[in-house]
PDB file of C-alpha atoms in Angstrom:
ATOM      1  CA  UNK A 146      18.158  -6.689  14.995  1.00  0.00           C
ATOM      2  CA  UNK A 147      19.543 -10.203  14.637  1.00  0.00           C
ATOM      3  CA  UNK A 148      17.655 -12.563  12.309  1.00  0.00           C
ATOM      4  CA  UNK A 149      16.675 -15.499  14.488  1.00  0.00           C
ATOM      5  CA  UNK A 150      15.382 -18.603  12.749  1.00  0.00           C
ATOM      6  CA  UNK A 151      13.045 -21.043  14.393  1.00  0.00           C
ATOM      7  CA  UNK A 152      13.987 -24.555  13.470  1.00  0.00           C
ATOM      8  CA  UNK A 153      11.234 -27.061  12.817  1.00  0.00           C
ATOM      9  CA  UNK A 154      13.846 -29.829  12.730  1.00  0.00           C
ATOM     10  CA  UNK A 155      16.539 -29.017  15.264  1.00  0.00           C
ATOM     11  CA  UNK A 156      18.606 -32.133  14.500  1.00  0.00           C
ATOM     12  CA  UNK A 157      19.133 -31.089  10.874  1.00  0.00           C
ATOM     13  CA  UNK A 158      18.651 -27.308  11.396  1.00  0.00           C
ATOM     14  CA  UNK A 159      15.741 -27.021   8.942  1.00  0.00           C
ATOM     15  CA  UNK A 160      13.396 -24.047   9.130  1.00  0.00           C
ATOM     16  CA  UNK A 161       9.750 -23.816   8.131  1.00  0.00           C
ATOM     17  CA  UNK A 162      10.776 -21.571   5.256  1.00  0.00           C
ATOM     18  CA  UNK A 163      13.066 -24.287   3.872  1.00  0.00           C
ATOM     19  CA  UNK A 164      10.264 -26.853   4.052  1.00  0.00           C
ATOM     20  CA  UNK A 165       7.804 -24.549   2.295  1.00  0.00           C
ATOM     21  CA  UNK A 166      10.414 -23.721  -0.366  1.00  0.00           C
ATOM     22  CA  UNK A 167      10.913 -27.447  -0.993  1.00  0.00           C
ATOM     23  CA  UNK A 168       7.172 -27.764  -1.590  1.00  0.00           C
ATOM     24  CA  UNK A 169       6.459 -24.592  -3.555  1.00  0.00           C
ATOM     25  CA  UNK A 170       9.615 -24.316  -5.644  1.00  0.00           C
ATOM     26  CA  UNK A 171      11.314 -27.703  -5.685  1.00  0.00           C
ATOM     27  CA  UNK A 172       8.279 -29.911  -6.264  1.00  0.00           C
ATOM     28  CA  UNK A 173       8.059 -31.798  -2.964  1.00  0.00           C
ATOM     29  CA  UNK A 174       4.596 -33.315  -2.567  1.00  0.00           C
ATOM     30  CA  UNK A 175       5.015 -35.784   0.298  1.00  0.00           C
ATOM     31  CA  UNK A 176       6.805 -36.084   3.601  1.00  0.00           C
ATOM     32  CA  UNK A 177       9.350 -38.345   1.915  1.00  0.00           C
ATOM     33  CA  UNK A 178       9.978 -35.703  -0.770  1.00  0.00           C
ATOM     34  CA  UNK A 179      10.592 -33.078   1.920  1.00  0.00           C
ATOM     35  CA  UNK A 180      12.882 -35.457   3.797  1.00  0.00           C
ATOM     36  CA  UNK A 181      14.921 -36.116   0.658  1.00  0.00           C
ATOM     37  CA  UNK A 182      15.232 -32.422  -0.223  1.00  0.00           C
ATOM     38  CA  UNK A 183      15.782 -30.911   3.232  1.00  0.00           C
ATOM     39  CA  UNK A 184      16.748 -33.833   5.512  1.00  0.00           C
ATOM     40  CA  UNK A 185      14.046 -32.625   7.952  1.00  0.00           C
ATOM     41  CA  UNK A 186      12.684 -35.406  10.160  1.00  0.00           C
ATOM     42  CA  UNK A 187      15.483 -37.811   9.287  1.00  0.00           C
ATOM     43  CA  UNK A 188      17.231 -37.620  12.650  1.00  0.00           C
ATOM     44  CA  UNK A 189      15.287 -38.332  15.816  1.00  0.00           C
ATOM     45  CA  UNK A 190      11.908 -37.851  14.031  1.00  0.00           C
ATOM     46  CA  UNK A 191      10.353 -35.822  16.856  1.00  0.00           C
ATOM     47  CA  UNK A 192       9.373 -33.184  14.282  1.00  0.00           C
ATOM     48  CA  UNK A 193       7.780 -35.637  11.842  1.00  0.00           C
ATOM     49  CA  UNK A 194       4.217 -34.653  12.785  1.00  0.00           C
ATOM     50  CA  UNK A 195       4.950 -30.932  12.406  1.00  0.00           C
ATOM     51  CA  UNK A 196       6.693 -31.436   9.057  1.00  0.00           C
ATOM     52  CA  UNK A 197       3.815 -33.582   7.829  1.00  0.00           C
ATOM     53  CA  UNK A 198       1.318 -30.909   8.960  1.00  0.00           C
ATOM     54  CA  UNK A 199       3.224 -28.290   6.935  1.00  0.00           C
ATOM     55  CA  UNK A 200       3.162 -30.579   3.884  1.00  0.00           C
ATOM     56  CA  UNK A 201      -0.587 -31.173   4.295  1.00  0.00           C
ATOM     57  CA  UNK A 202      -1.298 -27.447   4.676  1.00  0.00           C
ATOM     58  CA  UNK A 203       0.779 -26.483   1.637  1.00  0.00           C
ATOM     59  CA  UNK A 204      -0.723 -29.260  -0.493  1.00  0.00           C
ATOM     60  CA  UNK A 205      -4.209 -28.107   0.497  1.00  0.00           C
ATOM     61  CA  UNK A 206      -3.318 -24.589  -0.672  1.00  0.00           C
ATOM     62  CA  UNK A 207      -2.076 -25.960  -3.997  1.00  0.00           C
ATOM     63  CA  UNK A 208      -5.266 -27.995  -4.484  1.00  0.00           C
ATOM     64  CA  UNK A 209      -7.367 -24.912  -3.695  1.00  0.00           C
ATOM     65  CA  UNK A 210      -5.486 -23.036  -6.419  1.00  0.00           C
ATOM     66  CA  UNK A 211      -6.498 -25.718  -8.898  1.00  0.00           C
ATOM     67  CA  UNK A 212      -3.104 -27.380  -9.271  1.00  0.00           C
ATOM     68  CA  UNK A 213      -3.327 -30.894 -10.529  1.00  0.00           C
ATOM     69  CA  UNK A 214      -1.369 -33.333  -8.405  1.00  0.00           C
ATOM     70  CA  UNK A 215       1.062 -35.648 -10.116  1.00  0.00           C
ATOM     71  CA  UNK A 216       0.586 -39.389 -10.010  1.00  0.00           C
ATOM     72  CA  UNK A 217       3.690 -41.449 -10.591  1.00  0.00           C
ATOM     73  CA  UNK A 218       3.135 -44.716 -12.448  1.00  0.00           C
TER      74      UNK A 218
END
């Protein structure tokens, strides 16, 4: 069976797995962080809402686990 990937961002060929990895393992906490790490939603921006929803969902999971969010000063 061929491994078919569903792209969240077709312009930059970014999958949901790559976005979640950027959040869970690379420290992305905002849409801008994900854009910088994966380039998702930096082309036509049609996927911006979906990418932002993934960020919100993952951040909610981290908050539920008791992770303290960073605040940059």
